[in-house]
mmCIF file of C-alpha atoms in Angstrom:
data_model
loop_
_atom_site.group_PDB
_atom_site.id
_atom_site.type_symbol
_atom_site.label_atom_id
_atom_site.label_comp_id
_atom_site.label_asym_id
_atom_site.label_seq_id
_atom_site.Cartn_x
_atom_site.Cartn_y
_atom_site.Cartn_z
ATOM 1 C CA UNK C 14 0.000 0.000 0.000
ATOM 2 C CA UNK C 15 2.856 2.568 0.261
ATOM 3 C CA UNK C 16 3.251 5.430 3.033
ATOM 4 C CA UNK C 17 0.158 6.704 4.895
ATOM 5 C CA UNK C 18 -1.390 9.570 3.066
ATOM 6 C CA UNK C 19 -0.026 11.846 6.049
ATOM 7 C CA UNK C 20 3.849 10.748 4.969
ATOM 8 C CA UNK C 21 3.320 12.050 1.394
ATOM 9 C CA UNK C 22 3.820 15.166 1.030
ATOM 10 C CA UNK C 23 1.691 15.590 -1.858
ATOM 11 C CA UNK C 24 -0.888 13.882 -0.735
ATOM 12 C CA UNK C 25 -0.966 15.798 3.208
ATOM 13 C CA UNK C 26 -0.485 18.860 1.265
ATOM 14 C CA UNK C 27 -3.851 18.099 -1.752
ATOM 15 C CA UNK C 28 -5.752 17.395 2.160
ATOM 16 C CA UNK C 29 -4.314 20.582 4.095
ATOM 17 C CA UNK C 30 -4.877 22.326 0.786
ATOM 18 C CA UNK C 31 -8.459 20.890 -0.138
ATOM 19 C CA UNK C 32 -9.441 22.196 3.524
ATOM 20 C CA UNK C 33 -8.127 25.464 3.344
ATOM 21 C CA UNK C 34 -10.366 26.001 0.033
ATOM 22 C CA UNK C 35 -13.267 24.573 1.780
ATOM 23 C CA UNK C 36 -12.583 27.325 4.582
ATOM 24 C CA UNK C 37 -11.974 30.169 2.234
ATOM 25 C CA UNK C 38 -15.406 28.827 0.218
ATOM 26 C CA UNK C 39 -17.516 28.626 3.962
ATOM 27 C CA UNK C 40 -16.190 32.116 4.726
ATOM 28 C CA UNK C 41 -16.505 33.746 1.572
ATOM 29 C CA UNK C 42 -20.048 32.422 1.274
ATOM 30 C CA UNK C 43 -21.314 33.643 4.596
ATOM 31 C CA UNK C 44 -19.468 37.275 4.512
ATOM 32 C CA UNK C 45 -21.065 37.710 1.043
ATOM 33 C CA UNK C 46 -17.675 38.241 -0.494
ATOM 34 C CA UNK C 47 -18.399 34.985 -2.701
ATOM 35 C CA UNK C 48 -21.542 34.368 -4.623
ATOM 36 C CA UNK C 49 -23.326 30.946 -3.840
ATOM 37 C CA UNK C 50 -22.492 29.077 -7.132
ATOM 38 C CA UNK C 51 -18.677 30.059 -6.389
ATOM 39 C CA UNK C 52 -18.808 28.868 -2.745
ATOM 40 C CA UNK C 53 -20.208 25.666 -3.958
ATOM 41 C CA UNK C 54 -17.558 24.964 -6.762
ATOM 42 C CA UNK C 55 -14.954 25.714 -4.355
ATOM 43 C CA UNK C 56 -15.892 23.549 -1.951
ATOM 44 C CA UNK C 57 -16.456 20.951 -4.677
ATOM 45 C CA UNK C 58 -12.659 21.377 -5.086
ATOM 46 C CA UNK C 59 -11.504 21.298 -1.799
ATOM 47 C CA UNK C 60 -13.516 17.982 -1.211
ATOM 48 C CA UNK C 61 -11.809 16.371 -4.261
ATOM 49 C CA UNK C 62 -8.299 17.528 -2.972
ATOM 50 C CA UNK C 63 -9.129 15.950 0.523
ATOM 51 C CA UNK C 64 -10.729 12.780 -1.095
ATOM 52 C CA UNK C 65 -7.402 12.418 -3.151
ATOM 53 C CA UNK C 66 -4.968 13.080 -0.729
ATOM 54 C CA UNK C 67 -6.861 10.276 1.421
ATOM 55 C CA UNK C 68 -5.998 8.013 -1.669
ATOM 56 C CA UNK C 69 -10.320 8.082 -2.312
ATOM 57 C CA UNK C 70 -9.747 8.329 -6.363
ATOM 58 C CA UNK C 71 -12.843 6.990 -7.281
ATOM 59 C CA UNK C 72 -14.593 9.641 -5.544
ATOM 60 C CA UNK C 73 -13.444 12.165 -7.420
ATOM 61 C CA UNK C 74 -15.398 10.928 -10.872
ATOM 62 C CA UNK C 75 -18.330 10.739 -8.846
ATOM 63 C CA UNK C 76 -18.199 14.675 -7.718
ATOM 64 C CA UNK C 77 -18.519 15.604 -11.457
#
């Protein structure tokens, strides 16, 4: 299976990353700096770089 996903550093830093969006998309969102439909595809984005860096590649297909 390899390293744990937290070993990788590409993979710790698509979930560190992919959480930060997520953040920024929350916070944008509820300050009204971000419209809804932007929010939304952020946090689409961060989700897909947390499912990758947890090694969940299918899931990313299935958010599109």
């Amino acid at each position: 299976m390899g390293k744990p996903w937290y070993l990788s550093k590409t993979k710790l830093g698509a979930v560190v990353g992919g959480v930060g969006t997520v953040l920024v998309a929350a916070g944008g969102a509820i300050s009204g700096e971000l419209s809804i439909p932007v929010a939304v595809e952020m946090g689409i984005a961060g989700t897909a770089g947390i499912l990758f860096g947890l090694g969940i590649r299918d899931a990313l297909s299935n958010l599109e």
